[in-house]
Amino acid sequence: MIEIFILSLVQGITEFIPISSSSHLIILSKYYNFDNQNLSIDVSLHIGSFIAVVTYFNKDIKNLLGNKNLFLKILLGSLPVMVLGFLLLQNNYIEKLRNIEVIGWSTLIFGIVLYVSDKFDLKKNINIHFNFKSAIFIGIFQMLSLIPGVSRSGISMTAARFLNFKRFDAAKLSFLLSIPTLGAVSIYGFKNIYFSNNDITNNLNIVAIFLSFIFSLITIKYFLKYIKKFSLSIFVYYRIIVGLTLLMISYL
């Protein structure tokens, strides 16, 4: 059970900040030889994050459902990663990407890309400037998040910053765009849990969902407060250090 607590804590903190939750879960489990870290638990952890973002942004979601134009933009921006993710999952390519070398390179490279994007002018906001062209642009970038180490939130914010969206608006777009994707993962996960005959596995999944929800909710709240006052530099430095460390472990 302590493994589930640690994995839920890591998921809750890393899902919504630009450092990649999947890479941290993989690294942590490999280093400590966790028995419970697998795709099923990963999905359960993401379900918890999905419930958290829906809970926190419930007013925005209500407005989203009443605003067909914005709803279509969010859906359009989420489709590329969902379609590609389904294809990779069906062909078992996702598991092949879950290794330290891939994570090291992606963490380093996309950390530098995040740094470059954060230097762009702070001009645009969601209400005025988020159009279908922006949604498609961010959606295409989001496809890269299927590579462990890239970070879905990080690449979404990077794309939004390239389009000159303010940091807070870029972060909010990342959260809103996560809803359809995490929702699709949640449906897939609930189906697997429901049809599983293993009571122990089901119980672990339920605990993972609950704990991930709590930690994710706390992270969303404080990350949005942080991003209003500070740049993304601390996350860039962290990614560079982690990326270089993983590459040294891989090649030395």
JSON list of C-alpha atoms in Angstrom, two decimals:
[
{"chain": "A", "resi": 1, "resn": "MET", "atom": "CA", "xyz": [0.00, 0.00, 0.00]},
{"chain": "A", "resi": 2, "resn": "ILE", "atom": "CA", "xyz": [2.91, 2.37, 0.66]},
{"chain": "A", "resi": 3, "resn": "GLU", "atom": "CA", "xyz": [3.87, 1.99, -3.00]},
{"chain": "A", "resi": 4, "resn": "ILE", "atom": "CA", "xyz": [0.43, 3.17, -4.09]},
{"chain": "A", "resi": 5, "resn": "PHE", "atom": "CA", "xyz": [0.69, 6.17, -1.74]},
{"chain": "A", "resi": 6, "resn": "ILE", "atom": "CA", "xyz": [4.07, 7.18, -3.18]},
{"chain": "A", "resi": 7, "resn": "LEU", "atom": "CA", "xyz": [2.96, 6.68, -6.79]},
{"chain": "A", "resi": 8, "resn": "SER", "atom": "CA", "xyz": [-0.23, 8.68, -6.14]},
{"chain": "A", "resi": 9, "resn": "LEU", "atom": "CA", "xyz": [1.78, 11.49, -4.56]},
{"chain": "A", "resi": 10, "resn": "VAL", "atom": "CA", "xyz": [4.17, 11.61, -7.52]},
{"chain": "A", "resi": 11, "resn": "GLN", "atom": "CA", "xyz": [1.29, 11.49, -10.02]},
{"chain": "A", "resi": 12, "resn": "GLY", "atom": "CA", "xyz": [-0.67, 14.20, -8.23]},
{"chain": "A", "resi": 13, "resn": "ILE", "atom": "CA", "xyz": [2.30, 16.57, -8.15]},
{"chain": "A", "resi": 14, "resn": "THR", "atom": "CA", "xyz": [3.75, 15.90, -11.60]},
{"chain": "A", "resi": 15, "resn": "GLU", "atom": "CA", "xyz": [0.65, 15.53, -13.81]},
{"chain": "A", "resi": 16, "resn": "PHE", "atom": "CA", "xyz": [-0.14, 19.23, -13.92]},
{"chain": "A", "resi": 17, "resn": "ILE", "atom": "CA", "xyz": [3.31, 20.80, -13.76]},
{"chain": "A", "resi": 18, "resn": "PRO", "atom": "CA", "xyz": [5.63, 20.62, -16.81]},
{"chain": "A", "resi": 19, "resn": "ILE", "atom": "CA", "xyz": [7.94, 17.79, -15.73]},
{"chain": "A", "resi": 20, "resn": "SER", "atom": "CA", "xyz": [6.10, 14.63, -16.96]},
{"chain": "A", "resi": 21, "resn": "SER", "atom": "CA", "xyz": [4.18, 12.37, -14.59]},
{"chain": "A", "resi": 22, "resn": "SER", "atom": "CA", "xyz": [4.69, 9.18, -16.62]},
{"chain": "A", "resi": 23, "resn": "SER", "atom": "CA", "xyz": [8.48, 9.51, -16.61]},
{"chain": "A", "resi": 24, "resn": "HIS", "atom": "CA", "xyz": [8.59, 10.02, -12.84]},
{"chain": "A", "resi": 25, "resn": "LEU", "atom": "CA", "xyz": [6.35, 7.02, -12.24]},
{"chain": "A", "resi": 26, "resn": "ILE", "atom": "CA", "xyz": [8.55, 4.84, -14.46]},
{"chain": "A", "resi": 27, "resn": "ILE", "atom": "CA", "xyz": [11.82, 6.06, -12.92]},
{"chain": "A", "resi": 28, "resn": "LEU", "atom": "CA", "xyz": [10.56, 5.72, -9.36]},
{"chain": "A", "resi": 29, "resn": "SER", "atom": "CA", "xyz": [9.29, 2.21, -9.94]},
{"chain": "A", "resi": 30, "resn": "LYS", "atom": "CA", "xyz": [12.49, 1.05, -11.65]},
{"chain": "A", "resi": 31, "resn": "TYR", "atom": "CA", "xyz": [14.73, 2.52, -8.96]},
{"chain": "A", "resi": 32, "resn": "TYR", "atom": "CA", "xyz": [12.75, 1.09, -6.03]},
{"chain": "A", "resi": 33, "resn": "ASN", "atom": "CA", "xyz": [11.56, -2.06, -7.86]},
{"chain": "A", "resi": 34, "resn": "PHE", "atom": "CA", "xyz": [7.91, -1.32, -7.15]},
{"chain": "A", "resi": 35, "resn": "ASP", "atom": "CA", "xyz": [5.63, -4.28, -7.81]},
{"chain": "A", "resi": 36, "resn": "ASN", "atom": "CA", "xyz": [2.47, -2.23, -8.32]},
{"chain": "A", "resi": 37, "resn": "GLN", "atom": "CA", "xyz": [3.65, 0.13, -11.05]},
{"chain": "A", "resi": 38, "resn": "ASN", "atom": "CA", "xyz": [2.14, -0.99, -14.33]},
{"chain": "A", "resi": 39, "resn": "LEU", "atom": "CA", "xyz": [-0.12, 0.38, -17.05]},
{"chain": "A", "resi": 40, "resn": "SER", "atom": "CA", "xyz": [-3.25, -0.48, -15.04]},
{"chain": "A", "resi": 41, "resn": "ILE", "atom": "CA", "xyz": [-2.07, 1.50, -12.00]},
{"chain": "A", "resi": 42, "resn": "ASP", "atom": "CA", "xyz": [-0.89, 4.33, -14.28]},
{"chain": "A", "resi": 43, "resn": "VAL", "atom": "CA", "xyz": [-4.38, 4.56, -15.74]},
{"chain": "A", "resi": 44, "resn": "SER", "atom": "CA", "xyz": [-5.94, 4.59, -12.25]},
{"chain": "A", "resi": 45, "resn": "LEU", "atom": "CA", "xyz": [-3.62, 7.39, -11.19]},
{"chain": "A", "resi": 46, "resn": "HIS", "atom": "CA", "xyz": [-4.67, 9.39, -14.26]},
{"chain": "A", "resi": 47, "resn": "ILE", "atom": "CA", "xyz": [-8.34, 8.78, -13.41]},
{"chain": "A", "resi": 48, "resn": "GLY", "atom": "CA", "xyz": [-7.71, 10.46, -10.05]},
{"chain": "A", "resi": 49, "resn": "SER", "atom": "CA", "xyz": [-6.12, 13.42, -11.82]},
{"chain": "A", "resi": 50, "resn": "PHE", "atom": "CA", "xyz": [-9.08, 13.62, -14.20]},
{"chain": "A", "resi": 51, "resn": "ILE", "atom": "CA", "xyz": [-11.58, 13.76, -11.33]},
{"chain": "A", "resi": 52, "resn": "ALA", "atom": "CA", "xyz": [-9.45, 16.47, -9.69]},
{"chain": "A", "resi": 53, "resn": "VAL", "atom": "CA", "xyz": [-9.31, 18.73, -12.74]},
{"chain": "A", "resi": 54, "resn": "VAL", "atom": "CA", "xyz": [-13.04, 18.31, -13.34]},
{"chain": "A", "resi": 55, "resn": "THR", "atom": "CA", "xyz": [-13.72, 19.16, -9.70]},
{"chain": "A", "resi": 56, "resn": "TYR", "atom": "CA", "xyz": [-11.46, 22.22, -9.65]},
{"chain": "A", "resi": 57, "resn": "PHE", "atom": "CA", "xyz": [-12.66, 23.61, -12.98]},
{"chain": "A", "resi": 58, "resn": "ASN", "atom": "CA", "xyz": [-16.33, 22.66, -12.57]},
{"chain": "A", "resi": 59, "resn": "LYS", "atom": "CA", "xyz": [-17.51, 26.23, -13.27]},
{"chain": "A", "resi": 60, "resn": "ASP", "atom": "CA", "xyz": [-15.33, 26.46, -16.38]},
{"chain": "A", "resi": 61, "resn": "ILE", "atom": "CA", "xyz": [-16.66, 23.11, -17.56]},
{"chain": "A", "resi": 62, "resn": "LYS", "atom": "CA", "xyz": [-20.25, 24.27, -17.11]},
{"chain": "A", "resi": 63, "resn": "ASN", "atom": "CA", "xyz": [-19.43, 27.35, -19.19]},
{"chain": "A", "resi": 64, "resn": "LEU", "atom": "CA", "xyz": [-17.64, 25.13, -21.68]},
{"chain": "A", "resi": 65, "resn": "LEU", "atom": "CA", "xyz": [-20.72, 22.94, -22.14]},
{"chain": "A", "resi": 66, "resn": "GLY", "atom": "CA", "xyz": [-22.79, 26.06, -22.72]},
{"chain": "A", "resi": 67, "resn": "ASN", "atom": "CA", "xyz": [-20.30, 27.49, -25.20]},
{"chain": "A", "resi": 68, "resn": "LYS", "atom": "CA", "xyz": [-20.33, 25.22, -28.25]},
{"chain": "A", "resi": 69, "resn": "ASN", "atom": "CA", "xyz": [-17.58, 27.19, -29.97]},
{"chain": "A", "resi": 70, "resn": "LEU", "atom": "CA", "xyz": [-15.09, 26.82, -27.10]},
{"chain": "A", "resi": 71, "resn": "PHE", "atom": "CA", "xyz": [-16.18, 23.21, -26.53]},
{"chain": "A", "resi": 72, "resn": "LEU", "atom": "CA", "xyz": [-15.37, 22.33, -30.16]},
{"chain": "A", "resi": 73, "resn": "LYS", "atom": "CA", "xyz": [-11.96, 24.03, -29.89]},
{"chain": "A", "resi": 74, "resn": "ILE", "atom": "CA", "xyz": [-11.05, 22.05, -26.75]},
{"chain": "A", "resi": 75, "resn": "LEU", "atom": "CA", "xyz": [-12.29, 18.82, -28.33]},
{"chain": "A", "resi": 76, "resn": "LEU", "atom": "CA", "xyz": [-10.41, 19.53, -31.57]},
{"chain": "A", "resi": 77, "resn": "GLY", "atom": "CA", "xyz": [-7.22, 20.25, -29.65]},
{"chain": "A", "resi": 78, "resn": "SER", "atom": "CA", "xyz": [-7.54, 16.96, -27.77]},
{"chain": "A", "resi": 79, "resn": "LEU", "atom": "CA", "xyz": [-8.36, 14.64, -30.68]},
{"chain": "A", "resi": 80, "resn": "PRO", "atom": "CA", "xyz": [-4.83, 14.22, -32.15]},
{"chain": "A", "resi": 81, "resn": "VAL", "atom": "CA", "xyz": [-3.28, 12.87, -28.94]},
{"chain": "A", "resi": 82, "resn": "MET", "atom": "CA", "xyz": [-6.30, 10.65, -28.20]},
{"chain": "A", "resi": 83, "resn": "VAL", "atom": "CA", "xyz": [-6.29, 9.08, -31.67]},
{"chain": "A", "resi": 84, "resn": "LEU", "atom": "CA", "xyz": [-2.52, 8.56, -31.74]},
{"chain": "A", "resi": 85, "resn": "GLY", "atom": "CA", "xyz": [-2.54, 7.28, -28.16]},
{"chain": "A", "resi": 86, "resn": "PHE", "atom": "CA", "xyz": [-5.20, 4.70, -29.03]},
{"chain": "A", "resi": 87, "resn": "LEU", "atom": "CA", "xyz": [-3.21, 3.50, -32.05]},
{"chain": "A", "resi": 88, "resn": "LEU", "atom": "CA", "xyz": [0.02, 3.22, -30.04]},
{"chain": "A", "resi": 89, "resn": "LEU", "atom": "CA", "xyz": [-1.76, 1.38, -27.25]},
{"chain": "A", "resi": 90, "resn": "GLN", "atom": "CA", "xyz": [-3.40, -1.08, -29.63]},
{"chain": "A", "resi": 91, "resn": "ASN", "atom": "CA", "xyz": [-0.04, -1.89, -31.21]},
{"chain": "A", "resi": 92, "resn": "ASN", "atom": "CA", "xyz": [1.82, -2.03, -27.87]},
{"chain": "A", "resi": 93, "resn": "TYR", "atom": "CA", "xyz": [4.21, 0.79, -28.81]},
{"chain": "A", "resi": 94, "resn": "ILE", "atom": "CA", "xyz": [3.70, 2.75, -25.59]},
{"chain": "A", "resi": 95, "resn": "GLU", "atom": "CA", "xyz": [5.42, 0.08, -23.49]},
{"chain": "A", "resi": 96, "resn": "LYS", "atom": "CA", "xyz": [8.41, 0.15, -25.84]},
{"chain": "A", "resi": 97, "resn": "LEU", "atom": "CA", "xyz": [8.92, 3.86, -25.11]},
{"chain": "A", "resi": 98, "resn": "ARG", "atom": "CA", "xyz": [8.96, 3.38, -21.34]},
{"chain": "A", "resi": 99, "resn": "ASN", "atom": "CA", "xyz": [12.75, 3.26, -20.83]},
{"chain": "A", "resi": 100, "resn": "ILE", "atom": "CA", "xyz": [15.32, 5.47, -19.12]},
{"chain": "A", "resi": 101, "resn": "GLU", "atom": "CA", "xyz": [17.18, 6.48, -22.29]},
{"chain": "A", "resi": 102, "resn": "VAL", "atom": "CA", "xyz": [14.05, 7.79, -24.02]},
{"chain": "A", "resi": 103, "resn": "ILE", "atom": "CA", "xyz": [12.97, 9.60, -20.86]},
{"chain": "A", "resi": 104, "resn": "GLY", "atom": "CA", "xyz": [16.42, 11.18, -20.44]},
{"chain": "A", "resi": 105, "resn": "TRP", "atom": "CA", "xyz": [16.51, 12.63, -23.95]},
{"chain": "A", "resi": 106, "resn": "SER", "atom": "CA", "xyz": [12.89, 13.80, -23.96]},
{"chain": "A", "resi": 107, "resn": "THR", "atom": "CA", "xyz": [13.20, 15.38, -20.50]},
{"chain": "A", "resi": 108, "resn": "LEU", "atom": "CA", "xyz": [16.31, 17.31, -21.56]},
{"chain": "A", "resi": 109, "resn": "ILE", "atom": "CA", "xyz": [15.25, 18.35, -25.06]},
{"chain": "A", "resi": 110, "resn": "PHE", "atom": "CA", "xyz": [11.73, 19.45, -24.18]},
{"chain": "A", "resi": 111, "resn": "GLY", "atom": "CA", "xyz": [12.99, 21.20, -21.07]},
{"chain": "A", "resi": 112, "resn": "ILE", "atom": "CA", "xyz": [15.10, 23.41, -23.34]},
{"chain": "A", "resi": 113, "resn": "VAL", "atom": "CA", "xyz": [12.13, 23.90, -25.68]},
{"chain": "A", "resi": 114, "resn": "LEU", "atom": "CA", "xyz": [10.03, 24.94, -22.67]},
{"chain": "A", "resi": 115, "resn": "TYR", "atom": "CA", "xyz": [12.71, 27.50, -21.74]},
{"chain": "A", "resi": 116, "resn": "VAL", "atom": "CA", "xyz": [12.70, 28.99, -25.25]},
{"chain": "A", "resi": 117, "resn": "SER", "atom": "CA", "xyz": [8.90, 29.20, -25.37]},
{"chain": "A", "resi": 118, "resn": "ASP", "atom": "CA", "xyz": [8.74, 30.91, -21.97]},
{"chain": "A", "resi": 119, "resn": "LYS", "atom": "CA", "xyz": [10.72, 33.83, -23.42]},
{"chain": "A", "resi": 120, "resn": "PHE", "atom": "CA", "xyz": [7.93, 34.72, -25.84]},
{"chain": "A", "resi": 121, "resn": "ASP", "atom": "CA", "xyz": [5.88, 37.88, -25.26]},
{"chain": "A", "resi": 122, "resn": "LEU", "atom": "CA", "xyz": [2.99, 37.77, -22.79]},
{"chain": "A", "resi": 123, "resn": "LYS", "atom": "CA", "xyz": [0.10, 39.11, -24.82]},
{"chain": "A", "resi": 124, "resn": "LYS", "atom": "CA", "xyz": [-2.79, 36.79, -25.54]},
{"chain": "A", "resi": 125, "resn": "ASN", "atom": "CA", "xyz": [-5.59, 35.39, -23.36]},
{"chain": "A", "resi": 126, "resn": "ILE", "atom": "CA", "xyz": [-8.08, 32.56, -23.81]},
{"chain": "A", "resi": 127, "resn": "ASN", "atom": "CA", "xyz": [-11.26, 34.61, -24.11]},
{"chain": "A", "resi": 128, "resn": "ILE", "atom": "CA", "xyz": [-10.09, 36.73, -27.03]},
{"chain": "A", "resi": 129, "resn": "HIS", "atom": "CA", "xyz": [-7.31, 34.87, -28.83]},
{"chain": "A", "resi": 130, "resn": "PHE", "atom": "CA", "xyz": [-7.99, 31.13, -28.50]},
{"chain": "A", "resi": 131, "resn": "ASN", "atom": "CA", "xyz": [-9.27, 30.13, -31.96]},
{"chain": "A", "resi": 132, "resn": "PHE", "atom": "CA", "xyz": [-9.46, 26.93, -34.01]},
{"chain": "A", "resi": 133, "resn": "LYS", "atom": "CA", "xyz": [-6.00, 27.52, -35.45]},
{"chain": "A", "resi": 134, "resn": "SER", "atom": "CA", "xyz": [-4.57, 27.75, -31.92]},
{"chain": "A", "resi": 135, "resn": "ALA", "atom": "CA", "xyz": [-6.43, 24.59, -30.88]},
{"chain": "A", "resi": 136, "resn": "ILE", "atom": "CA", "xyz": [-5.02, 22.61, -33.82]},
{"chain": "A", "resi": 137, "resn": "PHE", "atom": "CA", "xyz": [-1.49, 23.92, -33.21]},
{"chain": "A", "resi": 138, "resn": "ILE", "atom": "CA", "xyz": [-1.54, 22.97, -29.51]},
{"chain": "A", "resi": 139, "resn": "GLY", "atom": "CA", "xyz": [-3.26, 19.66, -30.33]},
{"chain": "A", "resi": 140, "resn": "ILE", "atom": "CA", "xyz": [-0.48, 18.64, -32.72]},
{"chain": "A", "resi": 141, "resn": "PHE", "atom": "CA", "xyz": [2.14, 19.48, -30.11]},
{"chain": "A", "resi": 142, "resn": "GLN", "atom": "CA", "xyz": [0.22, 17.43, -27.52]},
{"chain": "A", "resi": 143, "resn": "MET", "atom": "CA", "xyz": [0.83, 14.29, -29.57]},
{"chain": "A", "resi": 144, "resn": "LEU", "atom": "CA", "xyz": [4.45, 14.45, -28.43]},
{"chain": "A", "resi": 145, "resn": "SER", "atom": "CA", "xyz": [3.30, 13.94, -24.83]},
{"chain": "A", "resi": 146, "resn": "LEU", "atom": "CA", "xyz": [2.85, 10.23, -25.56]},
{"chain": "A", "resi": 147, "resn": "ILE", "atom": "CA", "xyz": [6.65, 9.99, -25.30]},
{"chain": "A", "resi": 148, "resn": "PRO", "atom": "CA", "xyz": [7.53, 9.55, -21.60]},
{"chain": "A", "resi": 149, "resn": "GLY", "atom": "CA", "xyz": [9.46, 12.57, -20.38]},
{"chain": "A", "resi": 150, "resn": "VAL", "atom": "CA", "xyz": [7.86, 15.11, -22.71]},
{"chain": "A", "resi": 151, "resn": "SER", "atom": "CA", "xyz": [5.00, 16.03, -20.30]},
{"chain": "A", "resi": 152, "resn": "ARG", "atom": "CA", "xyz": [1.48, 16.65, -21.54]},
{"chain": "A", "resi": 153, "resn": "SER", "atom": "CA", "xyz": [1.07, 19.82, -19.50]},
{"chain": "A", "resi": 154, "resn": "GLY", "atom": "CA", "xyz": [4.58, 20.95, -20.44]},
{"chain": "A", "resi": 155, "resn": "ILE", "atom": "CA", "xyz": [4.16, 20.53, -24.19]},
{"chain": "A", "resi": 156, "resn": "SER", "atom": "CA", "xyz": [0.68, 22.12, -24.10]},
{"chain": "A", "resi": 157, "resn": "MET", "atom": "CA", "xyz": [2.02, 25.14, -22.24]},
{"chain": "A", "resi": 158, "resn": "THR", "atom": "CA", "xyz": [5.03, 25.28, -24.57]},
{"chain": "A", "resi": 159, "resn": "ALA", "atom": "CA", "xyz": [2.76, 25.38, -27.63]},
{"chain": "A", "resi": 160, "resn": "ALA", "atom": "CA", "xyz": [0.53, 28.01, -26.03]},
{"chain": "A", "resi": 161, "resn": "ARG", "atom": "CA", "xyz": [3.56, 30.13, -25.10]},
{"chain": "A", "resi": 162, "resn": "PHE", "atom": "CA", "xyz": [4.82, 29.89, -28.70]},
{"chain": "A", "resi": 163, "resn": "LEU", "atom": "CA", "xyz": [1.47, 31.45, -29.63]},
{"chain": "A", "resi": 164, "resn": "ASN", "atom": "CA", "xyz": [2.16, 34.28, -27.13]},
{"chain": "A", "resi": 165, "resn": "PHE", "atom": "CA", "xyz": [-0.46, 33.30, -24.57]},
{"chain": "A", "resi": 166, "resn": "LYS", "atom": "CA", "xyz": [0.15, 34.59, -21.04]},
{"chain": "A", "resi": 167, "resn": "ARG", "atom": "CA", "xyz": [1.58, 32.04, -18.62]},
{"chain": "A", "resi": 168, "resn": "PHE", "atom": "CA", "xyz": [-1.64, 31.72, -16.61]},
{"chain": "A", "resi": 169, "resn": "ASP", "atom": "CA", "xyz": [-3.74, 31.37, -19.76]},
{"chain": "A", "resi": 170, "resn": "ALA", "atom": "CA", "xyz": [-1.27, 28.83, -21.18]},
{"chain": "A", "resi": 171, "resn": "ALA", "atom": "CA", "xyz": [-1.56, 26.82, -17.96]},
{"chain": "A", "resi": 172, "resn": "LYS", "atom": "CA", "xyz": [-5.35, 27.05, -17.98]},
{"chain": "A", "resi": 173, "resn": "LEU", "atom": "CA", "xyz": [-5.46, 25.90, -21.60]},
{"chain": "A", "resi": 174, "resn": "SER", "atom": "CA", "xyz": [-3.30, 22.95, -20.61]},
{"chain": "A", "resi": 175, "resn": "PHE", "atom": "CA", "xyz": [-5.77, 22.03, -17.86]},
{"chain": "A", "resi": 176, "resn": "LEU", "atom": "CA", "xyz": [-8.83, 22.38, -20.09]},
{"chain": "A", "resi": 177, "resn": "LEU", "atom": "CA", "xyz": [-7.21, 20.37, -22.89]},
{"chain": "A", "resi": 178, "resn": "SER", "atom": "CA", "xyz": [-6.38, 17.63, -20.41]},
{"chain": "A", "resi": 179, "resn": "ILE", "atom": "CA", "xyz": [-10.05, 16.99, -19.66]},
{"chain": "A", "resi": 180, "resn": "PRO", "atom": "CA", "xyz": [-11.04, 15.08, -22.86]},
{"chain": "A", "resi": 181, "resn": "THR", "atom": "CA", "xyz": [-7.74, 13.16, -22.87]},
{"chain": "A", "resi": 182, "resn": "LEU", "atom": "CA", "xyz": [-7.88, 12.17, -19.20]},
{"chain": "A", "resi": 183, "resn": "GLY", "atom": "CA", "xyz": [-11.59, 11.48, -19.65]},
{"chain": "A", "resi": 184, "resn": "ALA", "atom": "CA", "xyz": [-10.85, 8.97, -22.42]},
{"chain": "A", "resi": 185, "resn": "VAL", "atom": "CA", "xyz": [-8.14, 7.33, -20.27]},
{"chain": "A", "resi": 186, "resn": "SER", "atom": "CA", "xyz": [-10.61, 7.19, -17.36]},
{"chain": "A", "resi": 187, "resn": "ILE", "atom": "CA", "xyz": [-13.28, 5.42, -19.42]},
{"chain": "A", "resi": 188, "resn": "TYR", "atom": "CA", "xyz": [-10.68, 2.90, -20.56]},
{"chain": "A", "resi": 189, "resn": "GLY", "atom": "CA", "xyz": [-9.48, 2.39, -16.99]},
{"chain": "A", "resi": 190, "resn": "PHE", "atom": "CA", "xyz": [-12.95, 2.03, -15.45]},
{"chain": "A", "resi": 191, "resn": "LYS", "atom": "CA", "xyz": [-13.78, -0.59, -18.06]},
{"chain": "A", "resi": 192, "resn": "ASN", "atom": "CA", "xyz": [-10.68, -2.63, -17.16]},
{"chain": "A", "resi": 193, "resn": "ILE", "atom": "CA", "xyz": [-11.33, -2.34, -13.41]},
{"chain": "A", "resi": 194, "resn": "TYR", "atom": "CA", "xyz": [-14.98, -3.34, -13.81]},
{"chain": "A", "resi": 195, "resn": "PHE", "atom": "CA", "xyz": [-14.23, -6.43, -15.87]},
{"chain": "A", "resi": 196, "resn": "SER", "atom": "CA", "xyz": [-11.24, -7.52, -13.78]},
{"chain": "A", "resi": 197, "resn": "ASN", "atom": "CA", "xyz": [-11.86, -10.52, -11.52]},
{"chain": "A", "resi": 198, "resn": "ASN", "atom": "CA", "xyz": [-8.92, -9.72, -9.23]},
{"chain": "A", "resi": 199, "resn": "ASP", "atom": "CA", "xyz": [-10.28, -8.10, -6.04]},
{"chain": "A", "resi": 200, "resn": "ILE", "atom": "CA", "xyz": [-6.80, -7.12, -4.81]},
{"chain": "A", "resi": 201, "resn": "THR", "atom": "CA", "xyz": [-5.98, -5.34, -8.06]},
{"chain": "A", "resi": 202, "resn": "ASN", "atom": "CA", "xyz": [-9.36, -3.58, -8.05]},
{"chain": "A", "resi": 203, "resn": "ASN", "atom": "CA", "xyz": [-8.84, -2.38, -4.47]},
{"chain": "A", "resi": 204, "resn": "LEU", "atom": "CA", "xyz": [-5.38, -1.04, -5.30]},
{"chain": "A", "resi": 205, "resn": "ASN", "atom": "CA", "xyz": [-6.79, 0.77, -8.32]},
{"chain": "A", "resi": 206, "resn": "ILE", "atom": "CA", "xyz": [-9.52, 2.39, -6.22]},
{"chain": "A", "resi": 207, "resn": "VAL", "atom": "CA", "xyz": [-7.02, 3.54, -3.59]},
{"chain": "A", "resi": 208, "resn": "ALA", "atom": "CA", "xyz": [-4.75, 4.89, -6.36]},
{"chain": "A", "resi": 209, "resn": "ILE", "atom": "CA", "xyz": [-7.66, 6.87, -7.85]},
{"chain": "A", "resi": 210, "resn": "PHE", "atom": "CA", "xyz": [-8.61, 8.40, -4.49]},
{"chain": "A", "resi": 211, "resn": "LEU", "atom": "CA", "xyz": [-5.10, 9.38, -3.42]},
{"chain": "A", "resi": 212, "resn": "SER", "atom": "CA", "xyz": [-4.19, 10.71, -6.87]},
{"chain": "A", "resi": 213, "resn": "PHE", "atom": "CA", "xyz": [-7.36, 12.84, -6.78]},
{"chain": "A", "resi": 214, "resn": "ILE", "atom": "CA", "xyz": [-6.38, 14.45, -3.45]},
{"chain": "A", "resi": 215, "resn": "PHE", "atom": "CA", "xyz": [-2.79, 15.19, -4.43]},
{"chain": "A", "resi": 216, "resn": "SER", "atom": "CA", "xyz": [-3.79, 16.41, -7.92]},
{"chain": "A", "resi": 217, "resn": "LEU", "atom": "CA", "xyz": [-6.38, 18.81, -6.50]},
{"chain": "A", "resi": 218, "resn": "ILE", "atom": "CA", "xyz": [-3.81, 20.38, -4.16]},
{"chain": "A", "resi": 219, "resn": "THR", "atom": "CA", "xyz": [-1.26, 20.70, -6.98]},
{"chain": "A", "resi": 220, "resn": "ILE", "atom": "CA", "xyz": [-3.69, 22.40, -9.37]},
{"chain": "A", "resi": 221, "resn": "LYS", "atom": "CA", "xyz": [-4.61, 25.00, -6.77]},
{"chain": "A", "resi": 222, "resn": "TYR", "atom": "CA", "xyz": [-1.08, 25.98, -5.84]},
{"chain": "A", "resi": 223, "resn": "PHE", "atom": "CA", "xyz": [0.46, 25.68, -9.31]},
{"chain": "A", "resi": 224, "resn": "LEU", "atom": "CA", "xyz": [-2.02, 28.23, -10.69]},
{"chain": "A", "resi": 225, "resn": "LYS", "atom": "CA", "xyz": [-1.12, 30.57, -7.84]},
{"chain": "A", "resi": 226, "resn": "TYR", "atom": "CA", "xyz": [2.58, 30.06, -8.57]},
{"chain": "A", "resi": 227, "resn": "ILE", "atom": "CA", "xyz": [2.29, 30.65, -12.30]},
{"chain": "A", "resi": 228, "resn": "LYS", "atom": "CA", "xyz": [0.66, 34.06, -11.77]},
{"chain": "A", "resi": 229, "resn": "LYS", "atom": "CA", "xyz": [3.80, 35.35, -10.07]},
{"chain": "A", "resi": 230, "resn": "PHE", "atom": "CA", "xyz": [6.77, 33.39, -11.44]},
{"chain": "A", "resi": 231, "resn": "SER", "atom": "CA", "xyz": [8.25, 32.08, -14.70]},
{"chain": "A", "resi": 232, "resn": "LEU", "atom": "CA", "xyz": [8.69, 28.43, -15.68]},
{"chain": "A", "resi": 233, "resn": "SER", "atom": "CA", "xyz": [12.47, 28.55, -15.20]},
{"chain": "A", "resi": 234, "resn": "ILE", "atom": "CA", "xyz": [12.53, 26.36, -12.08]},
{"chain": "A", "resi": 235, "resn": "PHE", "atom": "CA", "xyz": [10.90, 23.54, -14.04]},
{"chain": "A", "resi": 236, "resn": "VAL", "atom": "CA", "xyz": [13.37, 24.00, -16.91]},
{"chain": "A", "resi": 237, "resn": "TYR", "atom": "CA", "xyz": [16.36, 23.71, -14.57]},
{"chain": "A", "resi": 238, "resn": "TYR", "atom": "CA", "xyz": [14.83, 20.65, -12.92]},
{"chain": "A", "resi": 239, "resn": "ARG", "atom": "CA", "xyz": [14.27, 18.97, -16.29]},
{"chain": "A", "resi": 240, "resn": "ILE", "atom": "CA", "xyz": [17.81, 19.66, -17.45]},
{"chain": "A", "resi": 241, "resn": "ILE", "atom": "CA", "xyz": [19.31, 18.20, -14.26]},
{"chain": "A", "resi": 242, "resn": "VAL", "atom": "CA", "xyz": [17.07, 15.11, -14.38]},
{"chain": "A", "resi": 243, "resn": "GLY", "atom": "CA", "xyz": [17.60, 14.63, -18.12]},
{"chain": "A", "resi": 244, "resn": "LEU", "atom": "CA", "xyz": [21.39, 14.81, -17.90]},
{"chain": "A", "resi": 245, "resn": "THR", "atom": "CA", "xyz": [21.41, 12.49, -14.88]},
{"chain": "A", "resi": 246, "resn": "LEU", "atom": "CA", "xyz": [19.32, 9.87, -16.68]},
{"chain": "A", "resi": 247, "resn": "LEU", "atom": "CA", "xyz": [21.50, 10.07, -19.79]},
{"chain": "A", "resi": 248, "resn": "MET", "atom": "CA", "xyz": [24.63, 9.54, -17.68]},
{"chain": "A", "resi": 249, "resn": "ILE", "atom": "CA", "xyz": [23.01, 6.50, -16.09]},
{"chain": "A", "resi": 250, "resn": "SER", "atom": "CA", "xyz": [22.05, 5.17, -19.54]},
{"chain": "A", "resi": 251, "resn": "TYR", "atom": "CA", "xyz": [25.41, 5.62, -21.27]},
{"chain": "A", "resi": 252, "resn": "LEU", "atom": "CA", "xyz": [27.99, 5.31, -18.50]}
]
